[in-house]
Coordinates of C-alpha atoms in Angstrom, one line a residue:
X283 CA 28.0 2.7 -27.1
X284 CA 28.6 1.2 -23.7
X285 CA 31.8 2.6 -22.1
X286 CA 34.2 0.0 -20.6
X287 CA 35.0 0.3 -16.9
X288 CA 38.4 1.6 -15.8
X289 CA 40.1 -0.7 -13.3
X290 CA 43.6 1.0 -13.4
X291 CA 43.2 2.6 -10.0
X292 CA 42.2 -0.7 -8.2
X293 CA 43.9 -1.5 -4.9
X294 CA 44.9 -5.1 -4.4
X295 CA 43.5 -6.8 -1.3
X296 CA 44.0 -10.4 -0.1
X297 CA 41.7 -12.3 2.2
X298 CA 42.5 -15.4 4.3
X299 CA 40.2 -17.4 6.6
X300 CA 39.8 -15.9 10.1
X301 CA 40.8 -19.2 11.7
X302 CA 44.2 -20.8 11.5
X303 CA 43.5 -24.2 13.0
X304 CA 41.1 -26.9 11.8
X305 CA 38.1 -26.9 14.0
X306 CA 37.8 -30.8 13.7
X307 CA 41.4 -31.9 14.5
X308 CA 43.2 -28.7 15.6
X309 CA 45.9 -29.1 12.8
X310 CA 47.2 -25.9 11.1
X311 CA 45.2 -25.1 7.9
X312 CA 47.0 -24.9 4.6
X313 CA 46.3 -22.8 1.5
X314 CA 44.6 -24.9 -1.1
X315 CA 43.6 -22.6 -4.0
X316 CA 42.1 -19.2 -4.9
X317 CA 38.4 -19.3 -4.0
X318 CA 37.6 -16.3 -6.2
X319 CA 39.3 -13.2 -7.6
X320 CA 37.7 -10.1 -9.1
X321 CA 37.4 -6.3 -9.2
X322 CA 34.8 -4.8 -6.8
X323 CA 33.4 -1.3 -6.8
X324 CA 32.8 0.0 -3.2
X325 CA 32.0 3.3 -1.7
X326 CA 35.6 3.6 -0.7
X327 CA 37.0 3.0 -4.2
X328 CA 37.9 0.1 -6.5
X329 CA 39.6 -3.0 -5.1
X330 CA 41.1 -6.0 -6.8
X331 CA 40.1 -8.7 -4.3
X332 CA 41.6 -12.2 -4.0
X333 CA 40.0 -14.6 -1.5
X334 CA 42.2 -17.7 -0.7
X335 CA 40.7 -21.1 0.2
X336 CA 42.3 -23.3 2.9
X337 CA 41.9 -27.0 3.7
X338 CA 43.1 -29.2 6.5
X339 CA 46.3 -31.2 5.4
X340 CA 45.8 -33.8 8.1
X341 CA 44.8 -37.1 6.4
X342 CA 43.4 -38.4 9.6
X343 CA 41.0 -35.4 9.9
X344 CA 37.3 -36.3 9.7
X345 CA 36.6 -33.3 7.3
X346 CA 39.7 -33.0 5.1
X347 CA 37.7 -31.8 2.0
X348 CA 36.1 -28.9 3.9
X349 CA 37.0 -25.5 2.3
X350 CA 37.6 -22.5 4.7
X351 CA 37.2 -19.0 3.3
X352 CA 37.3 -15.5 4.8
X353 CA 33.9 -14.5 6.2
X354 CA 34.8 -10.9 5.7
X355 CA 35.4 -11.4 2.0
X356 CA 32.1 -13.4 1.6
X357 CA 30.2 -10.5 3.2
X358 CA 31.9 -7.9 1.0
X359 CA 29.7 -8.5 -2.1
X360 CA 27.3 -10.9 -3.8
X361 CA 28.5 -13.8 -6.0
X362 CA 28.8 -12.8 -9.7
X363 CA 28.3 -9.0 -8.8
X364 CA 30.9 -6.3 -9.2
X365 CA 29.3 -3.9 -6.8
X366 CA 29.8 -4.3 -3.1
X367 CA 26.9 -4.7 -0.6
X368 CA 27.6 -1.2 0.8
X369 CA 26.9 0.2 -2.7
X370 CA 23.7 -1.8 -2.9
X371 CA 22.6 -0.5 0.5
X372 CA 23.4 3.0 -0.6
X373 CA 21.4 2.7 -3.8
X374 CA 18.4 1.3 -1.8
X375 CA 18.6 4.0 0.8
X376 CA 18.7 6.8 -1.9
X377 CA 15.9 5.2 -3.9
X378 CA 13.5 4.1 -1.2
X379 CA 14.3 6.3 1.8
X380 CA 15.3 9.5 0.2
X381 CA 13.0 9.0 -2.8
X382 CA 15.6 9.8 -5.4
X383 CA 15.0 8.9 -9.0
X384 CA 17.3 6.5 -10.9
X385 CA 19.0 9.5 -12.6
X386 CA 19.5 11.3 -9.3
X387 CA 20.9 8.2 -7.6
X388 CA 23.4 7.7 -10.3
X389 CA 24.5 11.3 -10.2
X390 CA 25.0 11.1 -6.4
X391 CA 27.1 7.9 -6.6
X392 CA 29.3 9.5 -9.3
X393 CA 29.7 12.9 -7.6
X394 CA 30.3 11.8 -4.0
X395 CA 31.8 8.3 -4.4
X396 CA 33.4 8.5 -8.0
X397 CA 31.5 5.3 -8.9
X398 CA 31.5 4.1 -12.5
X399 CA 27.8 3.1 -12.8
X400 CA 25.1 3.3 -15.5
X401 CA 21.4 4.0 -15.0
X402 CA 20.6 0.4 -16.0
X403 CA 23.0 -0.8 -13.3
X404 CA 21.3 1.5 -10.7
X405 CA 17.9 0.0 -11.7
X406 CA 19.3 -3.5 -11.4
X407 CA 20.8 -2.8 -8.0
X408 CA 17.4 -1.5 -6.8
X409 CA 15.9 -4.9 -7.7
X410 CA 18.9 -6.7 -6.0
X411 CA 18.3 -4.5 -2.9
X412 CA 14.6 -5.4 -2.7
X413 CA 15.4 -9.1 -3.1
X414 CA 17.9 -9.0 -0.3
X415 CA 15.4 -7.2 2.0
X416 CA 12.8 -9.9 1.4
X417 CA 15.4 -12.7 1.8
X418 CA 16.6 -11.1 5.1
X419 CA 13.0 -10.9 6.4
X420 CA 12.5 -14.6 5.9
X421 CA 15.4 -15.4 8.3
X422 CA 15.1 -12.5 10.7
X423 CA 14.9 -14.0 14.2
X424 CA 14.9 -10.6 15.9
X425 CA 11.7 -9.7 14.0
X426 CA 10.0 -12.9 15.3
X427 CA 11.2 -12.2 18.8
X428 CA 9.6 -8.8 18.7
X429 CA 6.2 -10.4 17.7
X430 CA 6.5 -13.0 20.5
X431 CA 7.3 -10.3 23.1
X432 CA 3.8 -8.9 22.5
X433 CA 2.2 -12.3 23.3
X434 CA 1.1 -12.8 19.7
X435 CA -0.2 -11.1 16.5
X436 CA -3.3 -9.1 15.8
X437 CA -3.5 -9.7 12.1
X438 CA -4.6 -7.0 9.7
X439 CA -5.5 -8.1 6.1
X440 CA -6.1 -6.0 3.1
X441 CA -5.8 -6.3 -0.7
X442 CA -4.5 -3.5 -2.9
X443 CA -5.7 -3.8 -6.5
X444 CA -3.9 -1.4 -8.8
X445 CA -6.2 -1.9 -11.8
X446 CA -8.5 -4.4 -13.4
X447 CA -6.7 -7.4 -15.0
X448 CA -3.6 -7.1 -12.8
X449 CA -2.7 -9.1 -9.8
X450 CA -3.8 -7.8 -6.4
X451 CA -1.1 -7.0 -3.8
X452 CA -2.2 -8.6 -0.4
X453 CA -0.6 -7.1 2.7
X454 CA -0.8 -8.9 6.1
X455 CA 0.4 -6.6 8.9
X456 CA 0.6 -6.9 12.7
X457 CA -1.5 -4.2 14.4
X458 CA 0.5 -4.3 17.6
X459 CA 4.0 -3.7 16.2
X460 CA 3.1 -2.2 12.8
X461 CA 5.3 -4.8 11.1
X462 CA 4.4 -6.1 7.7
X463 CA 4.4 -9.9 8.1
X464 CA 3.7 -10.8 4.5
X465 CA 3.2 -9.0 1.2
X466 CA 2.3 -11.0 -1.9
X467 CA 0.7 -10.7 -5.3
X468 CA -2.2 -12.9 -6.1
X469 CA -4.0 -13.2 -9.4
X470 CA -7.1 -14.6 -7.7
X471 CA -8.7 -13.6 -4.3
X472 CA -10.7 -16.8 -3.7
X473 CA -10.7 -18.6 -0.3
X474 CA -7.9 -21.0 -1.2
X475 CA -5.6 -18.2 -2.3
X476 CA -6.2 -16.4 1.1
X477 CA -5.7 -19.6 2.9
X478 CA -2.3 -20.0 1.3
X479 CA -1.3 -16.6 2.8
X480 CA -2.6 -17.5 6.2
X481 CA -0.6 -20.7 6.2
X482 CA 2.5 -18.6 5.8
X483 CA 1.5 -16.6 8.9
X484 CA 0.9 -19.9 10.8
X485 CA 4.4 -21.0 9.8
X486 CA 5.9 -18.2 11.8
X487 CA 4.8 -20.1 15.0
X488 CA 3.6 -17.0 16.7
X489 CA 0.1 -17.1 18.2
X490 CA -2.6 -15.1 16.4
X491 CA -4.8 -13.2 19.0
X492 CA -7.2 -11.6 16.6
X493 CA -7.9 -10.7 13.0
X494 CA -9.2 -7.4 11.4
X495 CA -10.3 -7.2 7.8
X496 CA -13.2 -6.0 5.6
X497 CA -16.2 -8.2 5.1
X498 CA -15.0 -10.0 2.0
X499 CA -16.5 -13.5 2.1
X500 CA -13.3 -15.3 0.9
X501 CA -11.3 -13.7 3.8
X502 CA -13.9 -14.7 6.4
X503 CA -14.0 -18.3 5.2
X504 CA -10.2 -18.5 5.1
X505 CA -9.8 -17.1 8.6
X506 CA -12.5 -19.4 9.9
X507 CA -10.6 -22.4 8.3
X508 CA -7.1 -21.5 9.4
X509 CA -7.7 -19.8 12.7
X510 CA -10.9 -21.3 14.2
X511 CA -12.0 -19.7 17.4
X512 CA -9.8 -16.6 16.9
X513 CA -11.8 -13.3 17.1
X514 CA -12.3 -11.9 13.6
X515 CA -13.4 -8.3 13.7
X516 CA -14.9 -6.8 10.6
X517 CA -13.9 -3.2 9.8
X518 CA -16.6 -0.8 10.9
X519 CA -15.6 1.7 8.2
X520 CA -16.1 -0.8 5.4
X521 CA -19.4 -1.9 7.0
X522 CA -20.7 1.7 7.2
X523 CA -19.6 2.4 3.7
X524 CA -21.5 -0.7 2.5
X525 CA -24.8 0.1 4.4
X526 CA -24.6 3.7 3.2
X527 CA -24.0 3.0 -0.5
X528 CA -27.5 3.6 -1.9
X529 CA -27.9 6.7 0.2
X530 CA -24.4 7.9 -0.7
X531 CA -25.3 7.4 -4.4
X532 CA -28.4 9.5 -3.9
X533 CA -26.3 12.2 -2.1
X534 CA -23.8 12.2 -5.0
X535 CA -26.7 12.7 -7.5
X536 CA -28.0 15.6 -5.4
X537 CA -24.5 17.2 -5.4
X538 CA -24.2 16.9 -9.2
X539 CA -27.6 18.5 -9.7
X540 CA -26.7 21.4 -7.4
X541 CA -23.4 22.0 -9.1
X542 CA -24.9 22.0 -12.6
X543 CA -27.2 24.9 -11.8
X544 CA -24.9 26.9 -9.4
X545 CA -22.1 27.1 -12.0
X546 CA -24.3 29.8 -13.6
X547 CA -22.7 32.4 -11.3
X548 CA -20.0 33.0 -13.9
X549 CA -21.9 35.7 -15.6
X550 CA -22.5 37.5 -12.3
X551 CA -18.8 37.2 -11.4
X552 CA -17.7 38.7 -14.8
X553 CA -19.9 41.7 -14.4
X554 CA -18.9 42.3 -10.8
X555 CA -15.2 42.2 -11.7
X556 CA -15.7 45.2 -14.0
X557 CA -16.9 47.4 -11.1
X558 CA -15.0 48.8 -8.1
X559 CA -17.8 49.8 -5.8
X560 CA -18.6 48.3 -2.4
X561 CA -21.6 46.4 -3.9
X562 CA -19.4 44.6 -6.4
X563 CA -17.0 43.5 -3.6
X564 CA -19.9 42.0 -1.6
X565 CA -21.2 40.2 -4.7
X566 CA -17.7 38.8 -5.5
X567 CA -17.4 37.6 -1.9
X568 CA -20.7 35.8 -2.2
X569 CA -19.5 34.2 -5.5
X570 CA -16.2 33.1 -3.8
X571 CA -18.2 31.6 -0.9
X572 CA -20.3 29.6 -3.5
X573 CA -17.1 28.5 -5.2
X574 CA -15.6 27.3 -1.9
X575 CA -18.8 25.3 -1.2
X576 CA -18.7 23.7 -4.6
X577 CA -15.1 22.6 -4.1
X578 CA -15.9 20.5 -1.0
X579 CA -16.8 17.0 -2.2
X580 CA -17.2 15.5 1.3
X581 CA -15.8 12.2 2.5
X582 CA -18.1 9.2 2.3
X583 CA -19.8 7.5 4.1
X584 CA -20.0 9.8 7.1
X585 CA -19.4 13.3 5.6
X586 CA -21.9 13.4 2.6
X587 CA -20.9 16.1 0.1
X588 CA -24.4 16.6 -1.3
X589 CA -26.0 17.4 2.1
X590 CA -23.1 19.7 3.1
X591 CA -23.2 21.5 -0.2
X592 CA -27.0 22.0 0.1
X593 CA -26.8 23.4 3.6
X594 CA -24.0 25.8 2.7
X595 CA -25.9 27.1 -0.4
X596 CA -29.0 27.5 1.7
X597 CA -27.2 29.6 4.2
X598 CA -25.7 31.7 1.4
X599 CA -29.1 32.1 -0.2
X600 CA -30.6 33.2 3.1
X601 CA -27.9 35.8 3.6
X602 CA -28.3 37.2 0.1
X603 CA -32.1 37.4 0.6
X604 CA -31.5 39.3 3.9
X605 CA -29.4 41.8 2.0
X606 CA -31.6 42.1 -1.1
X607 CA -34.8 42.8 0.9
X608 CA -34.0 46.3 2.1
X609 CA -31.7 47.2 -0.8
X610 CA -32.7 45.3 -4.0
X611 CA -29.9 44.7 -6.5
X612 CA -30.0 43.1 -10.0
X613 CA -26.8 41.1 -9.4
X614 CA -28.1 39.8 -6.1
X615 CA -31.3 38.8 -7.7
X616 CA -29.3 37.0 -10.4
X617 CA -27.5 35.1 -7.7
X618 CA -30.8 34.3 -6.0
X619 CA -32.1 33.0 -9.4
X620 CA -29.1 30.7 -9.6
X621 CA -29.6 29.6 -6.0
X622 CA -33.3 28.8 -6.5
X623 CA -32.2 25.2 -7.2
X624 CA -32.0 25.0 -3.4
X625 CA -35.8 25.4 -3.1
X626 CA -36.4 23.1 -6.1
X627 CA -34.4 20.3 -4.4
X628 CA -35.7 20.8 -0.9
X629 CA -37.8 17.6 -1.0
X630 CA -34.8 15.5 -2.1
X631 CA -32.6 17.0 0.5
X632 CA -35.0 16.1 3.3
X633 CA -35.4 12.6 2.0
X634 CA -31.7 12.0 1.8
X635 CA -31.1 13.7 5.2
X636 CA -33.8 11.4 6.8
X637 CA -32.1 8.3 5.4
X638 CA -28.6 9.5 6.4
X639 CA -29.8 9.9 10.0
X640 CA -30.2 6.1 10.0
X641 CA -26.6 5.7 8.9
X642 CA -25.3 8.2 11.5
X643 CA -27.3 6.3 14.2
X644 CA -25.6 3.0 13.3
X645 CA -22.2 4.8 13.4
X646 CA -23.0 6.2 16.9
X647 CA -24.0 2.8 18.2
X648 CA -20.8 1.2 16.9
X649 CA -18.7 4.1 18.0
X650 CA -19.4 3.7 21.7
X651 CA -16.4 3.5 24.0
X652 CA -15.7 1.6 27.2
X653 CA -18.7 -0.6 26.8
X654 CA -19.1 -4.4 26.6
X655 CA -20.0 -6.2 23.4
X656 CA -23.4 -7.2 24.9
X657 CA -24.4 -3.6 25.3
X658 CA -23.5 -2.6 21.7
X659 CA -25.1 -5.8 20.4
X660 CA -28.3 -5.0 22.2
X661 CA -28.4 -1.5 20.9
X662 CA -27.8 -2.7 17.3
X663 CA -30.5 -5.3 17.7
X664 CA -33.0 -2.6 18.8
X665 CA -31.9 -0.4 15.9
X666 CA -32.4 -3.3 13.4
X667 CA -35.8 -4.1 14.9
X668 CA -36.9 -0.4 14.5
X669 CA -35.7 -0.4 10.9
X670 CA -37.7 -3.5 10.1
X671 CA -40.9 -1.8 11.3
X672 CA -40.4 1.4 9.1
X673 CA -42.6 1.8 6.1
X674 CA -41.7 3.9 3.0
X675 CA -43.7 4.9 0.0
X676 CA -40.8 5.4 -2.3
X677 CA -38.9 2.4 -3.7
X678 CA -35.5 3.9 -3.4
X679 CA -36.0 4.7 0.3
X680 CA -37.2 1.1 0.9
X681 CA -34.2 -0.3 -1.0
X682 CA -31.8 1.8 1.1
X683 CA -33.2 0.4 4.4
X684 CA -33.2 -3.1 3.0
X685 CA -29.6 -2.7 2.1
X686 CA -28.8 -1.7 5.8
X687 CA -30.7 -4.8 7.0
X688 CA -28.9 -7.1 4.5
X689 CA -25.4 -6.0 5.3
X690 CA -26.0 -5.9 9.0
X691 CA -27.3 -9.5 8.9
X692 CA -24.3 -10.7 6.9
X693 CA -21.7 -8.9 9.1
X694 CA -23.4 -9.4 12.4
X695 CA -21.0 -12.0 13.9
X696 CA -17.9 -9.9 13.2
X697 CA -19.0 -6.5 14.4
X698 CA -18.6 -6.8 18.1
X699 CA -15.3 -8.5 19.0
X700 CA -13.5 -5.2 19.5
X701 CA -15.4 -4.3 22.6
X702 CA -14.2 -7.3 24.6
X703 CA -10.8 -7.5 22.9
X704 CA -9.4 -3.9 23.1
X705 CA -6.2 -4.9 21.2
X706 CA -8.3 -5.6 18.1
X707 CA -9.1 -2.2 16.4
X708 CA -12.6 -1.2 15.2
X709 CA -11.4 -0.4 11.7
X710 CA -8.7 -1.5 9.3
X711 CA -7.9 2.2 8.5
X712 CA -4.3 2.0 9.7
X713 CA -3.5 -0.6 7.0
X714 CA -5.4 1.5 4.5
X715 CA -3.3 4.5 5.4
X716 CA -0.1 2.4 5.1
X717 CA -1.2 1.2 1.7
X718 CA -1.7 4.8 0.6
X719 CA 1.8 5.7 1.9
X720 CA 3.3 3.1 -0.5
X721 CA 1.7 5.0 -3.4
X722 CA 2.6 8.4 -2.0
X723 CA 6.3 7.4 -1.7
X724 CA 6.4 6.5 -5.4
X725 CA 4.6 9.6 -6.4
X726 CA 7.1 11.6 -4.4
X727 CA 10.0 9.9 -6.2
X728 CA 8.7 10.1 -9.8
X729 CA 6.1 12.9 -9.7
X730 CA 3.7 10.7 -11.5
X731 CA 0.1 10.4 -10.4
X732 CA -0.3 6.8 -11.5
X733 CA 1.6 4.2 -9.5
X734 CA -0.2 1.1 -10.7
X735 CA 2.7 -0.5 -12.4
X736 CA 5.0 0.2 -9.5
X737 CA 2.6 -1.5 -7.0
X738 CA 2.2 -4.5 -9.2
X739 CA 6.0 -4.9 -9.8
X740 CA 7.6 -4.0 -6.5
X741 CA 4.7 -3.6 -3.9
X742 CA 5.4 -7.0 -2.4
X743 CA 9.0 -6.0 -1.7
X744 CA 8.7 -2.3 -0.9
X745 CA 6.1 -3.2 1.8
X746 CA 8.8 -5.0 3.7
X747 CA 11.1 -2.0 3.9
X748 CA 11.7 -0.6 7.4
X749 CA 12.1 3.2 7.2
X750 CA 13.2 3.4 10.9
X751 CA 16.5 1.6 10.1
X752 CA 19.5 3.6 9.1
X753 CA 21.7 2.6 6.1
X754 CA 24.3 0.9 8.4
X755 CA 21.7 -1.2 10.2
X756 CA 20.2 -2.2 6.9
X757 CA 23.7 -3.2 5.6
X758 CA 24.2 -5.5 8.6
X759 CA 21.0 -7.4 7.7
X760 CA 21.9 -7.6 4.0
X761 CA 25.3 -9.2 4.8
X762 CA 23.6 -12.1 6.6
X763 CA 21.6 -13.2 3.6
X764 CA 22.8 -16.4 1.9
X765 CA 23.3 -16.3 -1.9
X766 CA 20.8 -19.1 -2.4
X767 CA 18.0 -17.2 -0.5
X768 CA 18.8 -14.1 -2.5
X769 CA 18.7 -15.9 -5.8
X770 CA 15.2 -17.3 -5.0
X771 CA 13.8 -13.8 -4.2
X772 CA 15.6 -12.2 -7.1
X773 CA 14.2 -14.8 -9.5
X774 CA 10.7 -13.9 -8.4
X775 CA 11.3 -10.2 -9.3
X776 CA 12.8 -11.0 -12.7
X777 CA 10.1 -13.6 -13.6
X778 CA 7.4 -11.1 -12.8
X779 CA 9.0 -8.4 -14.9
X780 CA 9.2 -11.0 -17.7
X781 CA 5.4 -11.6 -17.4
X782 CA 4.8 -7.9 -17.6
X783 CA 7.0 -7.4 -20.7
X784 CA 5.2 -10.4 -22.3
X785 CA 1.9 -8.7 -21.6
X786 CA 3.1 -5.4 -23.1
X787 CA 4.5 -7.0 -26.2
X788 CA 1.2 -9.0 -26.7
X789 CA -0.8 -5.8 -26.4
X790 CA 1.4 -4.0 -29.0
X791 CA 1.5 -6.8 -31.6
X792 CA -1.1 -9.5 -31.1
X793 CA -1.2 -10.4 -34.8
X794 CA 2.6 -11.0 -34.9
X795 CA 2.4 -13.2 -31.8
X796 CA -0.4 -15.3 -33.3
X797 CA 1.6 -15.7 -36.6
X798 CA 4.6 -17.0 -34.5
X799 CA 2.4 -19.5 -32.8
X800 CA 1.0 -20.7 -36.1
X801 CA 4.5 -21.2 -37.5
X802 CA 5.6 -23.1 -34.5
X803 CA 2.6 -25.3 -34.7
X804 CA 3.2 -26.0 -38.4
X805 CA 6.7 -27.3 -37.6
X806 CA 5.4 -29.9 -35.1
X807 CA 5.3 -33.3 -36.7
X808 CA 2.3 -35.5 -35.8

């Protein structure tokens, strides 16, 4: 049962307007009525606050109906809310800066500030905090001034899709300042949807000096439509990942086949653990080395795990052979029998290694520094011409090379702007890292590996948080937000939560939902 709040210790406070004279006719203002009166929970205690409204009594005044209130009282809390803005700022700071859970936040407020607050109220105030942050960003002139001082924006675009069937969180960020300009959920990533995001960036009235994104066609068309003539660099990392995909798949298959066979070292390990001689120690060390090699999955596209695993296993095999030749041992021979997969897959290794050299060559060409775009373009053209003249017997090798040619042709125009415009980065990795940090913050708070629901619900708001601001600086910004702007942003959060709850209820009881629709339809008179 919900416990009623105790207001017995509330201190009475009265607020009058900060001005005494009418700004229109200079006549003394007169108290008209009580603007509002309520109990407010603050970090300093409970207050029974009365705010008086004043009007000009001069009948000849041009604005006799204007109501004057205390600005201090209006900035104390939000309309219809019992908790003050300093409480809301504290809740937001604990939740999103210190990564406290809802339960921990409530415990801190009760212990240090003697606040009467429930867990549901803490959750609600977290949503209020995010809505205030977004509303403040929309009217933050200092933020726009910071962008203009750099001479414009270098726009970074990326979409974060939590899972299939859910909306994608699109984040648009300025490379020069690191500021998130816009974060929005979109159910569709077509050209017109991306155009709608870019129009909001144009509405900032800050020049866009360049754009960096992956090679998604809808993004490229949208940028060309909204920012014609602006250099649009395509991310080299995404490009290399695309051209390397068939070879990376071959490398992964090689890694799987190697791991299947090499896991047979378990029997050798068990036998060696039962002995305490020097031979057993060496054998166990070889097994540990193999285990370490198996644990390295690599990082695609430029650190292929299959090739790295093969090379390490081959070196281990050669070392065991060197030891076994002068002093043969059954356990060493068993390890060599397990590692014979290295010899069996030698042809595949050479084929994948040969194809990967082509990927590394493209990476080296694009990775040149302090050169002009013409030089890199000429080197890439020579590389493409040479690839076109290569002949392969195997279909998979031919398909891998054709894939390189296909993606290079489709990305060609956007690969070289970086070299003549240094402020535009080669890759979009900074934004990718930022996106991962949003997930990491939630995992740090909750301890859960999955953060899909969190990104869908709150990603568009959490992305706007500025971790460099202290709680007091954040509170100053929150107090400048009008109630109308807050309600608009808060309504977006609540409506989205309603859509999610509808989706969950539909998943749980589809039959019941359909029966309700049938009953409703039956009641309709034709």
